[in-house]
Amino acid sequence: MNANANMAIIIGSGFESLTAKGRGHAVATRFGAPSADIHETMLEGCPVLTLARHGSEHTIPPHAINYRANLAALQERGATSVIALNTVGAVSDACDSGRIAVPRQIIDYTWGRAHTIYDGSDGLVEHVDFTEPFTASLRDALLAAATGSGVDCYDGGVYAAMQGPHLETAAEVDRLDRDGVDFVGMTAMPEAVIARELGLEYACLAMIVNRAAGRGDIPIHDDVESGTVAARERAMQVLQQFFRQRG
């Protein structure tokens, strides 16, 4: 692997081009196998590692992802910083489908997931500071890339991590709104906190593909179909500019 490939992207569906031409590596970790092989590829002349969060065929639901193995595998291949691509629905009126965002805060509503590397198996426990769940410098770099590429990007907001895989009820979204949530997704936790425990820089580039339950004027899946294309295109523009700025 290129020794400079210290950047990694955790991807969802729709970004297969980031792994299609890359060389894949199976990686074993102390937490088991990651969702898929770690791929080495180039983006705007910069080496980058990529990992398909839901597996190479997108078959692993959010609650069954081995988040610990995914992040440990990226670290073993040399990653020190991780950009997470997450698909979300908009709860607040600040964002519409098709837009992208770089969240600042997170609330975890998930349960039953292996949510820490400090599980008692090795006798070590550390209480990491999680006041600011996303790395400020990496957030700033993504926001600068959005500005440099002319992409409208929402700066900040609160991401709610839900259990899934079903979408939320309208009443649940009303609760999230009362809690101060701006976006709702299923995969940023425990991913963000495990990255912190491993000492990895981590930030989320959220793709807003729909209005959350009870907040839109059209059926959710119709909204997703139209919003996904625009959000993915904008996210890719930001990623390209991000790596151009690093080159």
PDB file of N, CA and C in Angstrom, residues 181-231:
ATOM      1  N   VAL A 181     -33.051  17.513  16.881  1.00  0.00           N
ATOM      2  CA  VAL A 181     -32.400  16.801  15.781  1.00  0.00           C
ATOM      3  C   VAL A 181     -32.679  17.488  14.446  1.00  0.00           C
ATOM      4  N   ASP A 182     -31.670  17.493  13.583  1.00  0.00           N
ATOM      5  CA  ASP A 182     -31.822  18.039  12.231  1.00  0.00           C
ATOM      6  C   ASP A 182     -31.892  16.961  11.158  1.00  0.00           C
ATOM      7  N   PHE A 183     -31.119  15.862  11.352  1.00  0.00           N
ATOM      8  CA  PHE A 183     -31.065  14.780  10.369  1.00  0.00           C
ATOM      9  C   PHE A 183     -31.230  13.450  11.085  1.00  0.00           C
ATOM     10  N   VAL A 184     -31.801  12.474  10.382  1.00  0.00           N
ATOM     11  CA  VAL A 184     -31.949  11.144  10.967  1.00  0.00           C
ATOM     12  C   VAL A 184     -31.357  10.106  10.022  1.00  0.00           C
ATOM     13  N   GLY A 185     -30.507   9.241  10.587  1.00  0.00           N
ATOM     14  CA  GLY A 185     -29.885   8.164   9.840  1.00  0.00           C
ATOM     15  C   GLY A 185     -29.744   6.939  10.724  1.00  0.00           C
ATOM     16  N   MET A 186     -28.931   5.974  10.305  1.00  0.00           N
ATOM     17  CA  MET A 186     -28.838   4.715  11.044  1.00  0.00           C
ATOM     18  C   MET A 186     -27.409   4.228  11.273  1.00  0.00           C
ATOM     19  N   THR A 187     -26.394   4.933  10.778  1.00  0.00           N
ATOM     20  CA  THR A 187     -25.060   4.319  10.769  1.00  0.00           C
ATOM     21  C   THR A 187     -23.942   5.141  11.406  1.00  0.00           C
ATOM     22  N   ALA A 188     -24.191   6.367  11.820  1.00  0.00           N
ATOM     23  CA  ALA A 188     -23.099   7.174  12.364  1.00  0.00           C
ATOM     24  C   ALA A 188     -22.704   6.761  13.781  1.00  0.00           C
ATOM     25  N   MET A 189     -23.571   6.009  14.441  1.00  0.00           N
ATOM     26  CA  MET A 189     -23.227   5.454  15.747  1.00  0.00           C
ATOM     27  C   MET A 189     -23.451   3.948  15.707  1.00  0.00           C
ATOM     28  N   PRO A 190     -22.517   3.191  16.291  1.00  0.00           N
ATOM     29  CA  PRO A 190     -21.382   3.618  17.103  1.00  0.00           C
ATOM     30  C   PRO A 190     -20.117   3.947  16.310  1.00  0.00           C
ATOM     31  N   GLU A 191     -20.249   4.145  15.007  1.00  0.00           N
ATOM     32  CA  GLU A 191     -19.077   4.357  14.165  1.00  0.00           C
ATOM     33  C   GLU A 191     -18.228   5.535  14.667  1.00  0.00           C
ATOM     34  N   ALA A 192     -18.891   6.650  14.993  1.00  0.00           N
ATOM     35  CA  ALA A 192     -18.154   7.845  15.382  1.00  0.00           C
ATOM     36  C   ALA A 192     -17.381   7.648  16.684  1.00  0.00           C
ATOM     37  N   VAL A 193     -18.013   7.022  17.668  1.00  0.00           N
ATOM     38  CA  VAL A 193     -17.352   6.876  18.964  1.00  0.00           C
ATOM     39  C   VAL A 193     -16.243   5.826  18.911  1.00  0.00           C
ATOM     40  N   ILE A 194     -16.415   4.793  18.110  1.00  0.00           N
ATOM     41  CA  ILE A 194     -15.343   3.797  17.966  1.00  0.00           C
ATOM     42  C   ILE A 194     -14.136   4.426  17.289  1.00  0.00           C
ATOM     43  N   ALA A 195     -14.381   5.285  16.302  1.00  0.00           N
ATOM     44  CA  ALA A 195     -13.269   6.006  15.682  1.00  0.00           C
ATOM     45  C   ALA A 195     -12.517   6.821  16.728  1.00  0.00           C
ATOM     46  N   ARG A 196     -13.253   7.482  17.605  1.00  0.00           N
ATOM     47  CA  ARG A 196     -12.608   8.263  18.663  1.00  0.00           C
ATOM     48  C   ARG A 196     -11.789   7.366  19.591  1.00  0.00           C
ATOM     49  N   GLU A 197     -12.332   6.222  19.959  1.00  0.00           N
ATOM     50  CA  GLU A 197     -11.609   5.295  20.834  1.00  0.00           C
ATOM     51  C   GLU A 197     -10.323   4.783  20.188  1.00  0.00           C
ATOM     52  N   LEU A 198     -10.347   4.624  18.872  1.00  0.00           N
ATOM     53  CA  LEU A 198      -9.168   4.141  18.158  1.00  0.00           C
ATOM     54  C   LEU A 198      -8.178   5.251  17.828  1.00  0.00           C
ATOM     55  N   GLY A 199      -8.551   6.492  18.118  1.00  0.00           N
ATOM     56  CA  GLY A 199      -7.667   7.611  17.826  1.00  0.00           C
ATOM     57  C   GLY A 199      -7.701   8.069  16.385  1.00  0.00           C
ATOM     58  N   LEU A 200      -8.780   7.744  15.679  1.00  0.00           N
ATOM     59  CA  LEU A 200      -8.922   8.148  14.283  1.00  0.00           C
ATOM     60  C   LEU A 200      -9.666   9.476  14.176  1.00  0.00           C
ATOM     61  N   GLU A 201      -9.215  10.352  13.290  1.00  0.00           N
ATOM     62  CA  GLU A 201     -10.007  11.527  12.943  1.00  0.00           C
ATOM     63  C   GLU A 201     -11.241  11.049  12.182  1.00  0.00           C
ATOM     64  N   TYR A 202     -12.388  11.700  12.420  1.00  0.00           N
ATOM     65  CA  TYR A 202     -13.626  11.207  11.830  1.00  0.00           C
ATOM     66  C   TYR A 202     -14.590  12.373  11.625  1.00  0.00           C
ATOM     67  N   ALA A 203     -15.181  12.446  10.437  1.00  0.00           N
ATOM     68  CA  ALA A 203     -16.220  13.424  10.152  1.00  0.00           C
ATOM     69  C   ALA A 203     -17.228  12.814   9.196  1.00  0.00           C
ATOM     70  N   CYS A 204     -18.422  13.336   9.232  1.00  0.00           N
ATOM     71  CA  CYS A 204     -19.536  12.799   8.438  1.00  0.00           C
ATOM     72  C   CYS A 204     -19.897  13.769   7.323  1.00  0.00           C
ATOM     73  N   LEU A 205     -20.004  13.239   6.123  1.00  0.00           N
ATOM     74  CA  LEU A 205     -20.549  13.971   4.988  1.00  0.00           C
ATOM     75  C   LEU A 205     -21.916  13.359   4.712  1.00  0.00           C
ATOM     76  N   ALA A 206     -22.952  14.046   5.151  1.00  0.00           N
ATOM     77  CA  ALA A 206     -24.302  13.502   5.111  1.00  0.00           C
ATOM     78  C   ALA A 206     -25.021  13.902   3.830  1.00  0.00           C
ATOM     79  N   MET A 207     -25.636  12.916   3.206  1.00  0.00           N
ATOM     80  CA  MET A 207     -26.417  13.142   1.993  1.00  0.00           C
ATOM     81  C   MET A 207     -27.896  13.099   2.359  1.00  0.00           C
ATOM     82  N   ILE A 208     -28.557  14.229   2.230  1.00  0.00           N
ATOM     83  CA  ILE A 208     -29.972  14.337   2.604  1.00  0.00           C
ATOM     84  C   ILE A 208     -30.803  13.902   1.405  1.00  0.00           C
ATOM     85  N   VAL A 209     -31.430  12.748   1.507  1.00  0.00           N
ATOM     86  CA  VAL A 209     -32.122  12.187   0.348  1.00  0.00           C
ATOM     87  C   VAL A 209     -33.642  12.252   0.461  1.00  0.00           C
ATOM     88  N   ASN A 210     -34.156  12.654   1.616  1.00  0.00           N
ATOM     89  CA  ASN A 210     -35.609  12.732   1.763  1.00  0.00           C
ATOM     90  C   ASN A 210     -35.974  13.579   2.969  1.00  0.00           C
ATOM     91  N   ARG A 211     -37.223  14.012   3.005  1.00  0.00           N
ATOM     92  CA  ARG A 211     -37.789  14.588   4.212  1.00  0.00           C
ATOM     93  C   ARG A 211     -38.213  13.424   5.107  1.00  0.00           C
ATOM     94  N   ALA A 212     -37.982  13.534   6.397  1.00  0.00           N
ATOM     95  CA  ALA A 212     -38.300  12.451   7.322  1.00  0.00           C
ATOM     96  C   ALA A 212     -39.811  12.231   7.406  1.00  0.00           C
ATOM     97  N   ALA A 213     -40.188  11.110   8.010  1.00  0.00           N
ATOM     98  CA  ALA A 213     -41.594  10.702   8.072  1.00  0.00           C
ATOM     99  C   ALA A 213     -42.486  11.810   8.624  1.00  0.00           C
ATOM    100  N   GLY A 214     -43.538  12.092   7.882  1.00  0.00           N
ATOM    101  CA  GLY A 214     -44.493  13.105   8.300  1.00  0.00           C
ATOM    102  C   GLY A 214     -44.084  14.520   7.969  1.00  0.00           C
ATOM    103  N   ARG A 215     -42.929  14.695   7.328  1.00  0.00           N
ATOM    104  CA  ARG A 215     -42.415  16.043   7.056  1.00  0.00           C
ATOM    105  C   ARG A 215     -42.464  16.411   5.575  1.00  0.00           C
ATOM    106  N   GLY A 216     -42.755  15.460   4.719  1.00  0.00           N
ATOM    107  CA  GLY A 216     -42.736  15.733   3.288  1.00  0.00           C
ATOM    108  C   GLY A 216     -44.123  15.751   2.679  1.00  0.00           C
ATOM    109  N   ASP A 217     -44.179  16.202   1.442  1.00  0.00           N
ATOM    110  CA  ASP A 217     -45.451  16.288   0.714  1.00  0.00           C
ATOM    111  C   ASP A 217     -45.662  15.104  -0.222  1.00  0.00           C
ATOM    112  N   ILE A 218     -44.633  14.264  -0.385  1.00  0.00           N
ATOM    113  CA  ILE A 218     -44.744  13.100  -1.254  1.00  0.00           C
ATOM    114  C   ILE A 218     -44.300  11.869  -0.479  1.00  0.00           C
ATOM    115  N   PRO A 219     -44.661  10.651  -0.940  1.00  0.00           N
ATOM    116  CA  PRO A 219     -44.211   9.444  -0.249  1.00  0.00           C
ATOM    117  C   PRO A 219     -42.687   9.414  -0.109  1.00  0.00           C
ATOM    118  N   ILE A 220     -42.205   8.878   1.008  1.00  0.00           N
ATOM    119  CA  ILE A 220     -40.776   8.925   1.312  1.00  0.00           C
ATOM    120  C   ILE A 220     -39.932   8.311   0.202  1.00  0.00           C
ATOM    121  N   HIS A 221     -40.328   7.128  -0.298  1.00  0.00           N
ATOM    122  CA  HIS A 221     -39.487   6.465  -1.293  1.00  0.00           C
ATOM    123  C   HIS A 221     -39.460   7.221  -2.618  1.00  0.00           C
ATOM    124  N   ASP A 222     -40.522   7.949  -2.923  1.00  0.00           N
ATOM    125  CA  ASP A 222     -40.487   8.818  -4.107  1.00  0.00           C
ATOM    126  C   ASP A 222     -39.505   9.963  -3.887  1.00  0.00           C
ATOM    127  N   ASP A 223     -39.498  10.496  -2.675  1.00  0.00           N
ATOM    128  CA  ASP A 223     -38.574  11.568  -2.322  1.00  0.00           C
ATOM    129  C   ASP A 223     -37.133  11.069  -2.386  1.00  0.00           C
ATOM    130  N   VAL A 224     -36.907   9.863  -1.869  1.00  0.00           N
ATOM    131  CA  VAL A 224     -35.564   9.279  -1.883  1.00  0.00           C
ATOM    132  C   VAL A 224     -35.054   9.129  -3.310  1.00  0.00           C
ATOM    133  N   GLU A 225     -35.909   8.660  -4.184  1.00  0.00           N
ATOM    134  CA  GLU A 225     -35.493   8.414  -5.569  1.00  0.00           C
ATOM    135  C   GLU A 225     -35.001   9.691  -6.227  1.00  0.00           C
ATOM    136  N   SER A 226     -35.697  10.799  -5.990  1.00  0.00           N
ATOM    137  CA  SER A 226     -35.296  12.053  -6.628  1.00  0.00           C
ATOM    138  C   SER A 226     -34.152  12.738  -5.887  1.00  0.00           C
ATOM    139  N   GLY A 227     -34.127  12.600  -4.555  1.00  0.00           N
ATOM    140  CA  GLY A 227     -33.117  13.295  -3.769  1.00  0.00           C
ATOM    141  C   GLY A 227     -31.762  12.628  -3.787  1.00  0.00           C
ATOM    142  N   THR A 228     -31.743  11.302  -3.974  1.00  0.00           N
ATOM    143  CA  THR A 228     -30.485  10.565  -3.891  1.00  0.00           C
ATOM    144  C   THR A 228     -29.500  10.977  -4.983  1.00  0.00           C
ATOM    145  N   VAL A 229     -29.979  11.095  -6.207  1.00  0.00           N
ATOM    146  CA  VAL A 229     -29.090  11.421  -7.328  1.00  0.00           C
ATOM    147  C   VAL A 229     -28.406  12.764  -7.094  1.00  0.00           C
ATOM    148  N   ALA A 230     -29.184  13.758  -6.694  1.00  0.00           N
ATOM    149  CA  ALA A 230     -28.620  15.092  -6.480  1.00  0.00           C
ATOM    150  C   ALA A 230     -27.636  15.106  -5.320  1.00  0.00           C
ATOM    151  N   ALA A 231     -27.997  14.432  -4.222  1.00  0.00           N
ATOM    152  CA  ALA A 231     -27.127  14.435  -3.043  1.00  0.00           C
ATOM    153  C   ALA A 231     -25.816  13.703  -3.321  1.00  0.00           C
TER     154      ALA A 231
END
